[in-house]
XYZ file of C-alpha atoms in Angstrom:
399
model
C 0.000 0.000 0.000
C 1.199 3.484 -0.856
C 0.324 6.113 1.746
C 0.625 9.870 1.404
C 0.772 12.408 4.228
C -0.768 15.467 2.630
C -0.028 19.114 3.241
C -2.598 20.899 5.426
C -4.535 23.321 3.265
C -7.500 24.562 5.286
C -5.751 26.483 8.039
C -2.296 27.680 7.170
C -1.312 27.981 10.819
C -2.303 24.375 11.659
C 1.002 22.535 11.885
C -0.061 19.142 13.249
C 0.620 15.874 11.433
C -1.119 12.467 11.560
C 2.225 10.643 11.769
C 5.623 11.885 12.969
C 8.832 11.023 11.065
C 9.815 8.329 13.598
C 6.327 6.824 13.471
C 6.569 6.615 9.675
C 9.895 4.792 10.028
C 8.340 2.395 12.558
C 5.488 1.567 10.158
C 7.880 0.964 7.272
C 9.895 -1.451 9.400
C 6.737 -3.217 10.602
C 4.867 -3.484 7.283
C 7.268 -4.537 4.515
C 4.813 -3.905 1.660
C 4.181 -0.313 2.774
C 5.453 2.873 1.140
C 4.983 6.331 2.688
C 5.390 9.678 0.929
C 5.126 13.148 2.429
C 3.920 16.212 0.563
C 6.349 19.106 1.154
C 5.301 21.805 3.622
C 7.000 24.736 5.292
C 4.273 24.925 7.958
C 4.502 21.519 9.647
C 5.815 21.167 13.181
C 8.093 18.439 11.769
C 10.230 19.681 8.899
C 10.678 18.067 5.488
C 14.243 17.285 6.538
C 13.102 15.403 9.647
C 11.037 13.088 7.427
C 13.890 12.689 4.951
C 16.262 11.831 7.797
C 13.999 8.866 8.558
C 14.086 7.755 4.916
C 10.649 9.132 4.002
C 10.565 10.623 0.467
C 9.205 14.148 0.000
C 6.872 14.136 -2.988
C 4.506 16.812 -4.325
C 2.331 14.568 -6.475
C 0.149 12.222 -4.411
C -1.677 10.651 -7.382
C -0.076 7.223 -6.997
C -0.992 6.937 -3.297
C -4.072 4.896 -2.418
C -4.491 6.252 1.117
C -4.097 9.942 1.965
C -3.769 11.128 5.577
C -4.429 14.661 6.775
C -5.632 16.359 9.936
C -8.126 19.140 9.192
C -10.606 19.355 6.305
C -9.034 19.102 2.860
C -9.882 22.063 0.600
C -12.019 21.018 -2.370
C -9.358 22.211 -4.792
C -6.844 19.782 -3.267
C -9.020 16.648 -3.416
C -7.914 13.816 -5.707
C -10.823 11.752 -7.142
C -11.370 8.119 -6.187
C -8.848 8.068 -3.336
C -9.308 7.036 0.294
C -8.882 9.922 2.732
C -8.595 10.038 6.502
C -9.154 13.433 8.126
C -11.513 15.306 10.441
C -14.292 16.346 8.042
C -16.583 18.124 10.530
C -19.686 17.123 8.572
C -21.542 14.657 10.807
C -23.370 17.477 12.638
C -24.391 18.981 9.274
C -21.991 21.896 9.665
C -23.046 24.364 6.922
C -19.498 25.475 6.164
C -18.511 21.942 5.071
C -21.583 21.042 3.019
C -19.802 21.719 -0.279
C -16.831 19.639 0.834
C -18.978 16.558 1.398
C -20.830 17.169 -1.868
C -17.523 17.271 -3.716
C -16.325 14.094 -1.991
C -19.456 12.308 -3.207
C -19.133 13.703 -6.718
C -15.501 12.611 -6.949
C -16.269 9.134 -5.587
C -13.832 9.583 -2.723
C -13.867 7.223 0.221
C -13.924 9.392 3.335
C -12.989 7.868 6.680
C -13.405 10.369 9.506
C -11.157 10.027 12.554
C -13.993 11.290 14.727
C -16.164 8.327 13.711
C -13.677 5.562 14.489
C -14.913 3.800 17.635
C -14.349 0.608 19.600
C -16.956 -2.070 20.306
C -18.378 0.080 23.098
C -18.856 3.108 20.867
C -15.936 5.021 22.382
C -13.690 7.017 20.083
C -10.280 5.423 19.610
C -8.373 8.373 18.181
C -8.534 12.060 19.017
C -6.640 15.204 19.897
C -9.066 15.782 22.786
C -6.597 15.446 25.643
C -4.394 18.145 24.139
C -7.363 20.415 23.439
C -8.229 20.090 27.129
C -4.667 20.705 28.296
C -4.343 23.883 26.234
C -7.904 24.922 27.107
C -7.174 24.599 30.828
C -3.964 26.598 30.421
C -5.794 29.309 28.472
C -8.603 29.525 31.026
C -6.110 30.403 33.745
C -4.186 32.671 31.352
C -7.398 34.619 30.654
C -8.195 34.907 34.377
C -4.700 36.175 35.179
C -4.933 38.860 32.513
C -8.456 39.818 33.490
C -7.546 40.244 37.147
C -4.173 41.833 36.381
C -2.495 39.393 38.782
C -0.203 37.429 36.463
C 0.648 36.966 32.796
C 0.941 33.248 32.049
C 3.098 32.477 29.018
C 0.952 31.305 26.069
C 1.412 27.640 25.302
C 2.204 28.239 21.642
C 5.275 30.184 22.801
C 6.479 27.193 24.847
C 8.746 24.597 23.279
C 6.568 21.798 24.583
C 4.221 20.650 27.361
C 7.151 20.121 29.719
C 8.151 23.784 29.478
C 4.569 24.983 30.012
C 4.404 23.100 33.303
C 7.395 24.987 34.686
C 5.242 28.144 34.897
C 2.554 26.560 37.083
C 4.387 26.862 40.375
C 3.517 29.754 42.689
C 0.810 31.301 40.506
C -1.387 33.662 42.593
C -4.613 31.683 42.117
C -6.670 32.747 45.136
C -10.434 33.191 44.732
C -10.635 30.957 41.666
C -13.778 28.835 41.407
C -13.654 26.864 38.180
C -16.278 24.474 36.858
C -15.324 21.856 34.241
C -18.063 20.234 32.146
C -17.706 16.668 30.899
C -15.764 13.510 31.684
C -14.136 12.701 28.346
C -10.683 13.329 26.895
C -11.085 17.109 26.754
C -12.236 17.467 30.339
C -9.573 15.025 31.542
C -6.887 17.079 29.791
C -8.146 20.252 31.446
C -8.196 18.564 34.852
C -4.587 17.464 34.263
C -3.579 21.141 34.058
C -5.588 22.173 37.117
C -4.047 19.370 39.160
C -0.531 20.416 38.129
C -1.402 23.955 39.249
C -2.429 22.430 42.588
C -5.976 23.768 42.391
C -8.044 21.739 44.846
C -10.722 19.409 43.490
C -14.063 19.388 45.331
C -17.391 17.678 44.767
C -20.165 19.591 42.968
C -22.011 20.088 46.266
C -18.865 21.290 48.064
C -18.218 23.661 45.174
C -21.644 25.277 45.539
C -21.056 25.744 49.263
C -17.399 26.863 49.054
C -16.801 30.420 50.304
C -13.082 30.704 51.143
C -10.338 32.247 48.989
C -8.713 28.854 48.370
C -8.709 28.033 44.611
C -11.018 25.116 43.807
C -12.533 23.353 40.831
C -15.236 20.791 40.278
C -15.933 18.463 37.364
C -19.513 17.852 36.273
C -20.971 14.767 34.633
C -24.167 15.006 32.577
C -26.204 13.963 35.625
C -24.928 17.103 37.393
C -26.013 19.419 34.556
C -29.317 18.065 33.254
C -32.494 16.620 34.651
C -35.610 15.070 33.214
C -38.435 17.578 33.429
C -40.299 17.033 36.697
C -37.905 14.319 37.918
C -34.935 14.287 40.295
C -33.482 10.923 39.270
C -31.175 10.694 36.263
C -31.103 7.784 33.801
C -27.899 7.860 31.742
C -29.108 5.540 28.999
C -32.388 7.429 28.584
C -30.568 10.769 28.467
C -28.237 9.664 25.666
C -31.188 8.358 23.656
C -33.502 11.340 24.291
C -31.492 14.397 25.437
C -34.151 16.713 24.011
C -36.475 15.607 26.834
C -34.128 17.030 29.469
C -33.627 20.551 30.804
C -30.490 22.258 32.054
C -29.870 22.237 35.800
C -26.628 24.197 35.471
C -28.023 27.424 36.967
C -26.520 27.033 40.488
C -23.017 27.026 38.987
C -23.655 30.277 37.118
C -24.173 31.879 40.533
C -21.045 30.435 42.189
C -18.305 29.849 39.568
C -16.155 32.604 38.120
C -14.499 30.442 35.426
C -16.226 27.868 33.228
C -14.318 25.373 31.100
C -16.623 23.644 28.634
C -15.287 20.294 27.500
C -18.379 18.215 26.758
C -19.783 17.099 23.403
C -22.942 18.921 22.338
C -25.498 18.665 19.567
C -28.728 20.493 18.751
C -30.917 18.078 20.707
C -29.180 18.953 23.976
C -30.356 22.044 25.892
C -27.940 24.960 26.224
C -26.420 25.430 29.677
C -27.967 28.900 29.962
C -29.468 31.614 27.768
C -28.442 35.114 26.739
C -31.035 36.400 29.181
C -29.502 34.368 31.999
C -26.133 35.977 31.266
C -27.647 39.431 31.859
C -28.585 38.591 35.442
C -26.690 40.361 38.202
C -26.095 37.056 39.987
C -24.414 35.516 36.908
C -20.886 35.277 38.334
C -18.989 33.541 35.509
C -16.471 36.026 34.093
C -14.253 33.731 31.981
C -15.572 31.016 29.656
C -13.022 28.693 28.048
C -15.175 26.947 25.462
C -13.020 24.084 24.205
C -16.024 22.513 22.481
C -16.323 25.709 20.417
C -19.761 25.245 18.860
C -20.682 28.612 17.359
C -23.928 30.338 18.383
C -26.805 30.137 17.768
C -26.217 26.367 17.451
C -24.214 26.096 20.643
C -24.375 25.173 24.308
C -22.979 28.591 25.282
C -24.586 31.688 23.696
C -21.496 33.884 24.114
C -19.436 31.698 21.754
C -20.269 33.928 18.792
C -17.098 33.165 16.840
C -13.927 31.118 16.990
C -10.845 32.943 18.211
C -7.250 32.352 17.149
C -4.148 30.959 18.816
C -2.395 34.331 18.621
C -5.470 36.254 19.810
C -7.407 33.700 21.863
C -9.677 35.871 24.002
C -12.483 38.235 23.102
C -14.999 40.062 25.256
C -18.744 39.455 25.261
C -21.078 42.178 26.498
C -24.065 40.321 27.983
C -26.330 43.403 28.002
C -25.763 44.130 24.309
C -25.238 40.461 23.326
C -22.264 41.317 21.161
C -18.475 41.125 20.984
C -16.369 43.763 22.671
C -12.830 44.269 23.931
C -11.790 41.697 26.572
C -10.889 42.206 30.232
C -13.586 44.781 31.055
C -15.459 44.508 34.336
C -18.928 44.526 32.773
C -18.078 41.905 30.143
C -17.377 38.186 30.033
C -14.118 36.955 28.522
C -14.433 34.120 26.003
C -11.671 31.750 24.883
C -12.930 29.832 21.849
C -9.949 28.641 19.829
C -11.049 25.843 17.484
C -7.610 24.244 16.951
C -6.189 24.282 20.471
C -3.941 21.193 20.104
C -1.977 23.155 17.522
C -0.471 25.179 20.370
C 1.530 22.048 21.262
C 1.732 20.457 17.804
C 4.680 18.124 18.315
C 3.318 16.647 21.569
C -0.198 16.377 20.153
C 0.940 14.837 16.855
C 3.052 12.192 18.559
C 0.162 11.182 20.812
C -2.269 11.135 17.885
C 0.064 9.051 15.719
C 0.515 6.514 18.513
C -3.266 6.090 18.672
C -3.498 5.781 14.887
C -0.838 3.052 14.832
C -2.044 1.070 17.860
C -5.820 1.297 17.364
C -6.497 1.782 13.645
C -3.632 0.895 11.316
C -3.971 -2.884 11.296
C -7.670 -2.594 10.407
C -7.285 -0.339 7.364
C -6.872 -3.292 5.001
C -9.432 -5.553 6.679
C -12.492 -5.771 4.458
C -14.688 -6.837 7.405
C -13.497 -4.241 9.932
C -16.500 -2.909 11.840
C -14.480 0.105 12.989
C -13.521 1.162 9.454
C -17.017 0.512 8.105
C -18.669 2.630 10.773
C -16.006 5.323 10.392
C -16.588 5.595 6.643
C -18.910 8.489 5.798
C -18.850 8.195 2.003
C -17.622 5.812 -0.683
C -18.146 5.301 -4.415
C -20.314 8.407 -4.742
C -22.806 7.655 -1.994
C -23.245 8.032 1.739
C -22.469 4.988 3.854
C -25.527 3.560 5.591
C -24.770 4.940 9.104
C -24.615 8.438 7.568
C -27.627 8.360 5.275
C -29.194 10.938 7.616
C -26.917 13.457 5.861
C -28.863 13.107 2.570
C -30.857 16.294 3.131
C -27.616 18.043 4.132
C -25.929 17.363 0.785
C -28.986 17.430 -1.487
């Protein structure tokens, strides 16, 4: 099999790779019938020379490759007909900005396998950048708070050489009076918690968090049962919630009156109620002043109404005026500061790429050539000009 690692075309500043040079060398030594080529790029976190030093040829033309690996969405102009692609397509939630991409993939009879849709037998994703999104999101939440309060100026992660350097700045930060609520229990939330623990911010239960009134910095982590309830009921049924989330209402309100930082790291779709409304954010008892929205769903289709746009790595924070419901300058007393970077792992691209490649090799690679692989079948959105059966619900999206 001939495999090509393609140049990222959607976001010029995204420097991540699906496989590092050493991982490519490992695969070549493990699979004797494998060839790997890398499209040249001046933007990657691993240079062309680093790939060449591992014996990986740099090649512009990817036509002879059967399998093409990227990270972000491939621009339509860069698609090669009738190839198999692996990348994050961001189409399964019917995102309007990628409708034409999926249409073009169908027209060109491309087989699209989406990393996001690759799951194990329990339905859990096997490959993701989520941990690194959470790590950078947690870092940026505290960075935003420090700037807002004028107490400290935490070095941005993208200016650090790696994760190890970033951690050296966590000692002796003046973190008093921080009350931070983390939503979710997946990779993103776990990554954020990793940062908070390294900063020695004390973890407390949701109930302790609501009752906490000292200056000691604390955080709590909420599961879905802590944030939603079935209308008229106190008990929470996990299986019923995941099947019918539209029948539930948000019970997040107590945290809007006690937390001053919110880090949103939980998956959301349109069936799930928003945590709170624009009107809720206008209330005088709404105490959240920094929102680090790692999930980064853009309003109005979002769990957080103040996420009105994605921000950038170099300019990660914008202000949201709750009374006017519009963007403003950050770090003003009457406004809420929003961190909504949509490619957070790219702040630590070498760490994130190595972790991602390890997952790709250990969980996915051996199944790519298995005709009966359930994982690959269920991760395939389109092939031979049509939608795969699990994704036929996207017909109205592309028609």
